[in-house]
Coordinates of C-alpha atoms (C1' of nucleotides) in Angstrom, one line a residue:
Chain A
M1 CA 26.9 116.5 20.5
A2 CA 30.4 115.7 21.3
A3 CA 32.0 116.1 24.6
R4 CA 33.1 119.6 24.3
A5 CA 35.2 120.8 27.1
S6 CA 34.0 124.1 28.4
S7 CA 36.9 126.2 29.5
K8 CA 34.7 128.4 31.5
T9 CA 36.0 128.4 35.0
S10 CA 38.8 126.1 35.1
E11 CA 42.2 125.1 33.8
S12 CA 43.0 127.1 30.8
S13 CA 46.6 127.1 29.9
D14 CA 48.1 129.7 32.2
K15 CA 51.0 128.7 34.4
V16 CA 48.9 128.4 37.6
S17 CA 46.7 125.8 36.0
V18 CA 49.7 123.9 34.7
I19 CA 51.2 123.7 38.1
C20 CA 47.8 122.8 39.6
R21 CA 47.5 119.9 37.2
A22 CA 51.1 118.7 37.9
L23 CA 50.6 118.8 41.7
R24 CA 47.2 117.3 41.5
R25 CA 48.6 114.3 39.6
A26 CA 51.6 114.0 41.9
I27 CA 49.2 113.9 44.9
I28 CA 46.8 111.4 43.5
E29 CA 49.6 109.1 42.3
Q30 CA 51.0 109.3 45.8
A31 CA 54.3 110.7 44.7
L32 CA 53.4 113.4 47.2
E33 CA 52.1 111.7 50.3
P34 CA 49.7 113.4 52.7
G35 CA 51.6 115.7 55.0
A36 CA 54.3 116.4 52.5
K37 CA 55.5 119.9 52.7
L38 CA 55.0 122.3 49.8
P39 CA 57.1 125.4 50.3
E40 CA 56.3 128.1 47.8
D41 CA 59.9 128.8 47.0
A42 CA 60.7 125.2 46.2
L43 CA 57.6 124.8 44.0
G44 CA 58.4 127.9 42.1
E45 CA 61.9 126.9 41.5
R46 CA 61.0 123.4 40.4
F47 CA 58.4 124.6 38.0
G48 CA 60.4 127.6 36.8
V49 CA 57.9 130.3 38.0
S50 CA 57.9 132.8 40.7
R51 CA 56.6 132.3 44.2
T52 CA 53.5 134.3 43.3
I53 CA 52.4 131.7 40.9
A54 CA 53.2 128.8 43.1
R55 CA 51.3 130.4 45.9
H56 CA 48.3 130.9 43.7
A57 CA 48.3 127.3 42.6
L58 CA 48.4 126.2 46.2
G59 CA 45.4 128.4 46.9
Q60 CA 43.5 126.6 44.1
L61 CA 44.4 123.2 45.4
A62 CA 43.4 124.2 48.9
A63 CA 40.0 125.1 47.5
E64 CA 39.8 121.6 46.1
G65 CA 40.7 120.2 49.5
L66 CA 43.9 118.5 48.3
V67 CA 46.2 120.9 50.1
E68 CA 46.1 122.3 53.6
L69 CA 47.1 125.9 54.0
R70 CA 48.0 127.3 57.4
R71 CA 48.7 130.9 57.8
N72 CA 52.4 131.7 58.0
R73 CA 53.2 128.1 57.8
I74 CA 54.4 125.8 55.0
A75 CA 51.5 124.3 53.0
V76 CA 51.2 120.6 53.1
V77 CA 49.3 117.9 51.2
A78 CA 46.0 117.4 53.0
T79 CA 45.7 114.6 55.5
P80 CA 42.0 113.8 55.8
S81 CA 40.8 112.1 58.9
W82 CA 39.2 108.8 58.6
Q83 CA 35.8 110.3 59.2
E84 CA 36.4 112.9 56.5
A85 CA 37.3 110.1 54.1
R86 CA 34.1 108.3 54.9
D87 CA 32.2 111.5 54.4
A88 CA 33.8 112.1 51.0
F89 CA 32.8 108.6 49.9
D90 CA 29.2 109.2 51.1
I91 CA 29.0 112.4 49.0
R92 CA 30.6 110.7 46.1
I93 CA 28.1 107.9 46.1
E94 CA 25.2 110.4 45.8
L95 CA 26.9 112.4 43.1
E96 CA 27.8 109.4 41.0
R97 CA 24.3 107.9 41.4
L98 CA 23.1 111.1 39.9
V99 CA 25.6 110.7 37.1
V100 CA 24.5 107.3 36.0
R101 CA 20.9 108.2 36.5
Q102 CA 21.3 111.0 33.9
L103 CA 23.3 108.7 31.7
A104 CA 21.2 105.5 31.7
G105 CA 20.0 104.7 28.2
K106 CA 21.3 107.9 26.8
L107 CA 24.8 107.0 25.8
T108 CA 25.8 106.9 22.1
K109 CA 27.6 103.9 20.7
A110 CA 30.8 105.9 20.5
Q111 CA 30.6 106.8 24.2
I112 CA 30.0 103.2 25.2
A113 CA 33.0 102.3 23.1
E114 CA 35.1 104.9 24.8
L115 CA 34.1 103.6 28.2
N116 CA 35.0 100.1 27.2
A117 CA 38.3 101.2 25.9
H118 CA 39.0 102.9 29.2
V119 CA 38.3 99.7 31.1
D120 CA 40.4 97.8 28.7
A121 CA 43.2 100.2 29.6
E122 CA 42.5 99.6 33.3
D123 CA 42.8 95.9 32.6
R124 CA 46.1 96.2 30.9
A125 CA 47.4 98.3 33.8
R126 CA 46.7 95.5 36.3
G127 CA 50.3 94.5 36.3
G128 CA 51.5 97.9 37.1
T129 CA 51.7 99.9 40.3
D130 CA 48.7 100.5 42.5
A131 CA 49.0 104.2 42.0
V132 CA 48.4 103.9 38.3
S133 CA 45.5 101.5 38.8
I134 CA 43.9 103.9 41.3
R135 CA 44.3 106.8 38.9
L136 CA 42.8 104.9 36.0
A137 CA 39.9 103.7 38.1
T138 CA 39.3 107.3 39.2
E139 CA 39.5 108.6 35.7
F140 CA 36.8 106.1 34.6
H141 CA 34.4 107.8 37.0
I142 CA 35.4 111.2 35.8
L143 CA 34.9 110.1 32.2
L144 CA 31.4 109.1 33.1
A145 CA 30.8 112.5 34.7
H146 CA 32.0 114.2 31.6
M147 CA 29.4 112.4 29.5
T148 CA 26.6 114.1 31.4
N149 CA 27.7 117.4 29.7
S150 CA 27.2 119.1 33.0
P151 CA 30.3 121.1 33.9
I152 CA 29.2 121.5 37.5
L153 CA 28.7 117.8 38.0
V154 CA 32.1 117.1 36.4
R155 CA 33.7 119.5 38.8
Y156 CA 32.2 118.1 41.9
V157 CA 32.7 114.5 40.9
S158 CA 36.3 115.1 40.0
E159 CA 37.0 116.9 43.2
V160 CA 35.4 114.4 45.4
A161 CA 37.0 111.6 43.5
Y162 CA 40.4 113.1 43.9
R163 CA 39.8 113.5 47.6
C164 CA 38.9 109.8 47.8
C165 CA 42.1 109.0 45.9
L166 CA 44.0 110.9 48.5
T167 CA 42.4 109.0 51.3
L168 CA 43.0 105.7 49.6
S169 CA 46.7 106.4 49.8
L170 CA 46.3 107.0 53.5
Y171 CA 44.1 104.2 54.7
S172 CA 44.0 101.5 52.0
R173 CA 45.8 98.3 52.0
P174 CA 47.1 97.0 48.7
H175 CA 43.8 96.1 47.1
S176 CA 42.8 93.9 44.2
T177 CA 41.6 95.9 41.4
E178 CA 39.9 93.1 39.5
C179 CA 36.5 93.3 41.1
A180 CA 36.5 97.0 40.6
I181 CA 37.2 96.5 36.9
N182 CA 34.4 93.9 36.6
E183 CA 32.1 96.4 38.4
H184 CA 33.0 99.0 35.9
R185 CA 32.0 96.7 33.1
A186 CA 28.8 95.9 34.7
I187 CA 28.0 99.5 35.0
I188 CA 28.7 100.1 31.4
S189 CA 26.5 97.3 30.5
A190 CA 23.6 98.5 32.6
L191 CA 24.0 102.0 31.2
A192 CA 23.8 100.7 27.7
K193 CA 20.6 98.7 28.6
G194 CA 19.2 101.9 30.1
D195 CA 18.2 100.2 33.3
E196 CA 18.3 103.3 35.5
A197 CA 17.5 101.7 38.8
K198 CA 19.9 98.9 38.2
V199 CA 22.8 101.1 37.3
M200 CA 22.2 103.4 40.3
D201 CA 22.3 100.4 42.5
L202 CA 25.4 99.0 40.8
M203 CA 27.2 102.3 41.3
H204 CA 26.2 102.6 44.9
H205 CA 27.5 99.2 45.8
H206 CA 30.6 99.6 43.7
L207 CA 31.6 102.8 45.5
D208 CA 30.5 101.4 48.8
S209 CA 32.6 98.3 48.4
V210 CA 35.6 100.3 47.4
A211 CA 35.1 102.5 50.4
N212 CA 34.7 99.5 52.7
R213 CA 37.6 97.7 51.2
A214 CA 39.8 100.8 51.5
L215 CA 38.8 102.4 54.7
V216 CA 39.7 99.5 57.0
A217 CA 41.4 100.4 60.2
P218 CA 40.0 103.5 61.7
T219 CA 43.5 104.6 62.4
P220 CA 42.7 107.5 64.7
Q221 CA 44.6 110.6 64.8
R222 CA 47.7 108.8 66.1
G223 CA 47.8 106.7 63.0
R224 CA 49.4 109.2 60.8
D225 CA 51.9 110.1 63.5
L226 CA 55.5 109.7 62.6
L227 CA 56.2 108.1 65.9
D228 CA 54.0 105.2 65.3
I229 CA 55.2 104.7 61.8
L230 CA 58.8 104.7 62.9
A231 CA 58.2 102.5 66.0
P232 CA 59.4 99.2 64.4
Y233 CA 62.4 100.8 62.9
A234 CA 63.3 102.5 66.1
D235 CA 63.2 99.1 67.8
E236 CA 65.7 97.7 65.4
V237 CA 68.1 100.6 65.8
T238 CA 68.0 100.9 69.6
G239 CA 67.9 97.2 70.3
D240 CA 66.6 96.3 73.7
R241 CA 67.4 99.7 75.0
V242 CA 64.2 101.5 76.0
V243 CA 63.5 104.4 73.8
K244 CA 61.9 107.3 75.3
L245 CA 60.7 109.5 72.6
P246 CA 61.6 113.1 73.1
K247 CA 58.7 115.6 73.0
V248 CA 58.0 115.9 69.4
A249 CA 59.7 114.7 66.4
R250 CA 58.9 116.9 63.6
R251 CA 57.6 115.4 60.4
G252 CA 60.0 115.9 57.6
Chain B
M1 CA 46.7 132.1 71.8
A2 CA 43.0 132.1 71.7
A3 CA 43.5 131.6 68.0
R4 CA 41.0 129.1 66.8
A5 CA 43.1 126.7 64.9
S6 CA 40.0 125.8 63.0
S7 CA 39.2 125.9 59.3
K8 CA 41.5 123.6 57.6
T9 CA 41.3 124.5 54.1
S10 CA 39.6 127.8 53.9
E11 CA 38.6 131.1 55.2
S12 CA 41.0 132.0 57.9
S13 CA 41.4 135.6 58.5
D14 CA 43.9 136.7 55.9
K15 CA 43.0 139.5 53.5
V16 CA 42.2 137.2 50.6
S17 CA 39.5 135.3 52.7
V18 CA 38.0 138.6 53.9
I19 CA 37.6 139.8 50.3
C20 CA 36.2 136.5 49.2
R21 CA 33.6 136.7 51.8
A22 CA 32.7 140.3 50.9
L23 CA 32.5 139.5 47.3
R24 CA 30.6 136.3 47.8
R25 CA 28.0 138.2 49.8
A26 CA 27.8 141.0 47.3
I27 CA 27.1 138.4 44.6
I28 CA 24.5 136.4 46.5
E29 CA 22.7 139.5 47.6
Q30 CA 22.6 140.5 43.9
A31 CA 24.5 143.7 44.6
L32 CA 26.8 142.3 41.9
E33 CA 24.7 140.9 39.1
P34 CA 25.9 138.1 36.8
G35 CA 28.1 139.5 34.2
A36 CA 29.3 142.4 36.3
K37 CA 32.9 143.2 35.7
L38 CA 35.5 142.7 38.4
P39 CA 38.7 144.4 37.5
E40 CA 41.6 143.5 39.8
D41 CA 42.8 147.0 40.5
A42 CA 39.3 148.4 41.1
L43 CA 38.7 145.6 43.7
G44 CA 42.1 146.3 45.2
E45 CA 41.5 149.9 45.5
R46 CA 38.0 149.5 47.0
F47 CA 39.2 147.0 49.6
G48 CA 42.4 148.7 50.3
V49 CA 44.7 145.9 49.1
S50 CA 47.0 145.3 46.2
R51 CA 46.0 143.8 43.0
T52 CA 47.8 140.6 44.0
I53 CA 45.4 140.0 46.7
A54 CA 42.3 140.9 44.7
R55 CA 43.5 138.6 42.0
H56 CA 44.0 135.7 44.4
A57 CA 40.5 136.3 45.8
L58 CA 39.1 136.2 42.3
G59 CA 40.9 132.9 41.8
Q60 CA 39.2 131.4 44.8
L61 CA 35.8 132.6 43.8
A62 CA 36.3 131.2 40.3
A63 CA 37.1 127.8 42.0
E64 CA 33.7 128.1 43.6
G65 CA 32.1 128.9 40.3
L66 CA 30.8 132.3 41.3
V67 CA 33.3 134.2 39.1
E68 CA 34.3 133.6 35.6
L69 CA 38.0 134.1 34.8
R70 CA 39.1 134.5 31.2
R71 CA 42.7 134.8 30.4
N72 CA 43.8 138.4 29.8
R73 CA 40.3 139.6 30.2
I74 CA 38.4 141.2 33.0
A75 CA 36.9 138.8 35.4
V76 CA 33.1 138.8 35.6
V77 CA 30.5 137.5 37.9
A78 CA 29.5 134.1 36.6
T79 CA 26.4 133.9 34.3
P80 CA 25.3 130.3 34.5
S81 CA 23.2 129.1 31.6
W82 CA 19.7 127.9 32.4
Q83 CA 20.8 124.3 32.0
E84 CA 23.7 124.8 34.5
A85 CA 21.2 126.3 36.9
R86 CA 19.0 123.2 36.6
D87 CA 22.1 121.0 37.0
A88 CA 23.1 122.9 40.1
F89 CA 19.7 122.4 41.7
D90 CA 19.8 118.7 40.8
I91 CA 23.1 118.3 42.6
R92 CA 21.9 120.4 45.5
I93 CA 18.9 118.1 46.0
E94 CA 21.1 115.1 46.3
L95 CA 23.5 116.7 48.7
E96 CA 20.8 118.1 50.9
R97 CA 18.9 114.9 51.0
L98 CA 22.2 113.4 52.3
V99 CA 22.3 116.2 54.9
V100 CA 18.9 115.6 56.3
R101 CA 19.4 111.8 56.2
Q102 CA 22.4 112.1 58.4
L103 CA 20.6 114.6 60.7
A104 CA 17.2 112.9 61.1
G105 CA 16.6 112.1 64.7
K106 CA 20.1 113.2 65.7
L107 CA 19.6 116.8 66.5
T108 CA 20.0 118.1 70.0
K109 CA 17.3 120.4 71.5
A110 CA 19.7 123.3 71.3
Q111 CA 20.2 122.7 67.6
I112 CA 16.5 122.5 66.9
A113 CA 16.1 125.7 68.8
E114 CA 18.8 127.3 66.7
L115 CA 17.1 126.2 63.5
N116 CA 13.8 127.5 64.7
A117 CA 15.4 130.8 65.6
H118 CA 16.8 131.1 62.2
V119 CA 13.4 130.5 60.6
D120 CA 12.0 133.1 62.9
A121 CA 14.6 135.5 61.5
E122 CA 13.5 134.6 58.0
D123 CA 10.0 135.3 59.0
R124 CA 10.8 138.7 60.4
A125 CA 12.7 139.5 57.2
R126 CA 9.7 138.9 55.1
G127 CA 9.0 142.6 54.8
G128 CA 12.5 143.4 53.6
T129 CA 14.1 143.0 50.2
D130 CA 14.1 139.8 48.2
A131 CA 17.9 139.7 48.4
V132 CA 17.9 139.4 52.1
S133 CA 15.2 136.8 52.1
I134 CA 17.1 134.7 49.6
R135 CA 20.3 135.0 51.6
L136 CA 18.6 133.9 54.8
A137 CA 16.9 131.0 53.2
T138 CA 20.2 129.9 51.8
E139 CA 21.8 130.3 55.2
F140 CA 19.2 128.0 56.7
H141 CA 20.4 125.2 54.4
I142 CA 24.0 125.9 55.2
L143 CA 23.2 125.9 58.9
L144 CA 21.7 122.4 58.4
A145 CA 24.8 121.3 56.6
H146 CA 27.0 122.6 59.5
M147 CA 25.1 120.4 61.9
T148 CA 26.3 117.3 60.1
N149 CA 29.8 118.1 61.4
S150 CA 31.2 117.1 58.0
P151 CA 33.4 119.9 56.7
I152 CA 33.3 118.4 53.2
L153 CA 29.6 118.3 53.1
V154 CA 29.4 121.9 54.4
R155 CA 31.7 123.0 51.7
Y156 CA 29.8 121.4 48.8
V157 CA 26.4 122.4 50.1
S158 CA 27.6 125.9 50.6
E159 CA 29.1 126.2 47.2
V160 CA 26.2 124.7 45.3
A161 CA 23.7 126.7 47.4
Y162 CA 25.6 129.9 46.5
R163 CA 25.5 129.0 42.9
C164 CA 21.8 128.4 43.1
C165 CA 21.5 131.8 44.7
L166 CA 23.3 133.3 41.8
T167 CA 21.0 131.7 39.3
L168 CA 18.0 132.9 41.2
S169 CA 19.1 136.4 40.6
L170 CA 19.2 135.6 36.9
Y171 CA 16.1 133.6 36.2
S172 CA 13.7 134.1 39.1
R173 CA 10.7 136.3 39.3
P174 CA 10.0 138.0 42.6
H175 CA 8.9 135.1 44.6
S176 CA 6.9 134.6 47.7
T177 CA 9.0 133.4 50.4
E178 CA 6.2 132.2 52.7
C179 CA 5.9 128.7 51.4
A180 CA 9.6 128.3 51.6
I181 CA 9.5 129.3 55.3
N182 CA 6.7 126.9 56.0
E183 CA 8.7 124.2 54.2
H184 CA 11.7 125.0 56.4
R185 CA 9.5 124.6 59.5
A186 CA 8.2 121.3 58.2
I187 CA 11.7 120.0 57.7
I188 CA 12.7 121.0 61.2
S189 CA 9.7 119.2 62.6
A190 CA 10.4 116.0 60.6
L191 CA 14.1 116.1 61.6
A192 CA 13.1 116.4 65.2
K193 CA 10.7 113.4 64.9
G194 CA 13.5 111.5 63.2
D195 CA 11.4 110.5 60.3
E196 CA 14.3 110.0 57.8
A197 CA 12.3 109.1 54.7
K198 CA 9.8 111.9 55.3
V199 CA 12.4 114.6 55.8
M200 CA 14.4 113.5 52.7
D201 CA 11.2 113.7 50.7
L202 CA 10.4 117.1 52.2
M203 CA 13.8 118.4 51.3
H204 CA 13.6 117.0 47.8
H205 CA 10.3 118.7 47.1
H206 CA 11.2 121.9 48.8
L207 CA 14.3 122.3 46.6
D208 CA 12.5 121.1 43.6
S209 CA 9.7 123.6 44.0
V210 CA 12.1 126.4 44.6
A211 CA 13.9 125.4 41.4
N212 CA 10.7 125.2 39.5
R213 CA 9.3 128.4 40.8
A214 CA 12.6 130.1 40.2
L215 CA 13.8 128.9 36.8
V216 CA 11.3 130.5 34.5
A217 CA 12.6 133.2 32.3
P218 CA 15.6 135.4 32.0
T219 CA 15.6 139.0 33.2
P220 CA 17.5 141.9 31.7
Q221 CA 20.3 143.3 33.7
R222 CA 21.4 146.9 34.0
G223 CA 24.9 148.1 34.7
R224 CA 25.8 149.9 37.9
D225 CA 29.1 151.3 38.8
L226 CA 31.2 148.7 40.6
L227 CA 32.7 151.2 43.1
D228 CA 29.2 152.3 44.2
I229 CA 27.9 148.7 44.5
L230 CA 30.9 147.7 46.7
A231 CA 30.9 150.7 48.9
P232 CA 29.0 149.1 51.8
Y233 CA 31.0 145.9 51.6
A234 CA 34.3 147.8 51.5
D235 CA 33.3 149.6 54.6
E236 CA 33.1 146.3 56.4
V237 CA 36.5 145.3 55.3
T238 CA 38.4 148.5 55.9
G239 CA 36.7 149.2 59.2
D240 CA 36.9 152.7 60.5
R241 CA 40.1 153.4 58.6
V242 CA 39.5 155.9 56.0
V243 CA 39.7 154.6 52.5
K244 CA 40.4 157.2 50.1
L245 CA 38.6 156.8 46.9
P246 CA 40.9 158.3 44.5
K247 CA 40.2 159.5 41.1
V248 CA 36.9 159.1 39.4
A249 CA 34.7 156.2 38.9
R250 CA 35.0 155.5 35.3
R251 CA 33.0 153.1 33.3
G252 CA 29.5 154.1 32.4
Chain C
dC1 C1' 27.7 154.8 5.2
dG2 C1' 29.9 150.8 6.5
dC3 C1' 34.3 148.2 7.0
dG4 C1' 38.9 147.4 8.3
dC5 C1' 43.3 149.4 10.2
dT6 C1' 46.2 151.6 13.7
dC7 C1' 47.3 153.1 17.9
dC8 C1' 46.7 153.9 22.8
dA9 C1' 44.7 153.5 27.4
dA10 C1' 43.1 149.9 30.3
dT11 C1' 44.1 145.7 32.2
dT12 C1' 46.1 141.4 33.1
dG13 C1' 50.4 138.0 33.8
dC14 C1' 54.1 137.6 36.3
dA15 C1' 58.6 138.5 38.9
dT16 C1' 60.8 140.7 42.5
dG17 C1' 61.5 143.1 46.9
dC18 C1' 60.6 144.0 51.7
dA19 C1' 58.6 143.2 56.2
dG20 C1' 56.7 140.2 59.6
dT21 C1' 56.3 135.5 61.4
dT22 C1' 57.8 130.9 62.4
dT23 C1' 61.4 127.4 62.9
dG24 C1' 65.2 125.3 64.5
dG25 C1' 69.6 125.6 66.4
dT26 C1' 73.0 127.5 69.9
dG27 C1' 74.5 129.1 74.1
dT28 C1' 73.7 129.6 79.0
dC29 C1' 72.3 128.5 83.4
dC30 C1' 70.4 125.3 86.6
Chain D
dG1 C1' 71.8 116.2 81.1
dG2 C1' 67.8 119.2 80.5
dA3 C1' 65.1 123.5 80.3
dC4 C1' 65.0 128.2 78.9
dA5 C1' 66.3 132.5 76.4
dC6 C1' 67.8 134.1 72.3
dC7 C1' 69.1 134.6 67.4
dA8 C1' 69.7 133.6 62.5
dA9 C1' 67.7 131.3 58.6
dA10 C1' 63.6 130.1 56.3
dC11 C1' 59.3 131.1 54.9
dT12 C1' 55.1 133.4 54.2
dG13 C1' 52.1 137.9 53.4
dC14 C1' 51.8 141.5 50.7
dA15 C1' 52.8 145.6 47.6
dT16 C1' 54.9 147.3 43.6
dG17 C1' 56.9 147.4 39.0
dC18 C1' 57.3 146.0 34.2
dA19 C1' 56.1 143.6 30.0
dA20 C1' 52.4 141.6 27.2
dT21 C1' 47.7 141.5 25.7
dT22 C1' 43.1 143.4 24.9
dG23 C1' 39.3 146.5 23.5
dG24 C1' 37.9 150.3 21.5
dA25 C1' 38.3 155.1 19.7
dG26 C1' 39.7 157.4 15.9
dC27 C1' 40.9 157.4 11.1
dG28 C1' 41.3 156.2 6.3
dC29 C1' 39.3 153.7 2.5
dG30 C1' 36.1 151.5 -0.5

DNA sequence: CGCGCTCCAATTGCATGCAGTTTGGTGTCC
DNA sequence: GGACACCAAACTGCATGCAATTGGAGCGCG
């Protein structure tokens, strides 16, 4: 049985889905950073659709946790707190352990080849940008989930993985992807051998180490504040003059 | 403004959210059976909103997996296959083990009292309909999830629990709720004692036995008129304002 | 009698328009 | 110079209107 994509609940080819996909990708590739404004008008114009459609797409992404929707206010790309990021990884670990548990020893040769091919692609992309590496690494996990043939599992793993992606852009430092790639290879190998306990353990530590490597400074709520970000630049500009920051500088 | 800033991603107080809640409840109480048609204008009429809003609500519920959306076709309540039902339970087991792992030994007296009160309510509802029992049992699990203070975990547990609810209406036979109630009490007790391993095991077997008891054989389904089914839920939404039910209920 | 065709009511897909809310800027007064 | 009141622009919330698609009843044909 091949990996037949079930078009049941999600992502057919209507305009809403197209916009969702585009925005999702823009978000996980960090083209749209957390906190970025997403006015319905602008989206509609950019994608050549009406506000109604853009609005609907934002609703879907909000349901996935990638976008924050506030009543009567402009939607923004979600800005998960550090704790939420950690929670997302905890959930992800459990879900992906379930994935590899179901997959251990049950993969066809073709599937193993597909996985290896994907990791090869990750390898080749090592020279590129972080954003692409992160996306490819995430897609490896989603590819695994697909092989379970469980649409529900695919959905949850995808969602939570995207959320983790989002948090990486917030809290991670430039990270070396090499060990992640090696860990991916180890997982494939253990899956092929059918060593269930081993592969669950590998996955657990893989994700845990990604999380620990990524979620470093518990930058509290202040961390995402524009004022802190701009502090060094402000020093340059104002020289030795003391800068008292006026009430609130709006994020823009 | 006493406005509770609150809920980041979902369920504020706009009309879409209200309708989502009403429909969700109608679905999990089996007032709307799997396969039931959900035409946009019928919903809009019943809830006193435009098609736009009904449509948006359907989109949200589709994202939760409760509703199936087919392009150019009438939306229907989702009809998970038996395998999907089993998958949902597997995921649920992992998520809820995570919940009780986080909660073991960390509950306040007030929280334990709240849990006990809920189970008492379940007990009192034993004479009532199956639908109410199932809803209360589900809400017990969601209440637990809430106590983790992890919005993401709450969302996933809620979603997957609702999906399981949905499958119960498809595949379950009238089941005795007593053992479930006892198992809930046992879980509370183990949580209070802080026995992490024990409570994870209890939760695992609790959900596993619910799944095994439930997922037996399909039951036929009969069609009822949507407008009639939704009447009580619409009352909630429209409040005391008179909602004129125009025309005739078609569809037989 | 069954099978395919045509046509129409039902229904969705989407854009647009209007009203209410928030935002950000300006003028005024201290 | 700074705080407050006020106003216009921007934006969202929602309803309505129109074109496109579907499902099925009715009809003709083999």
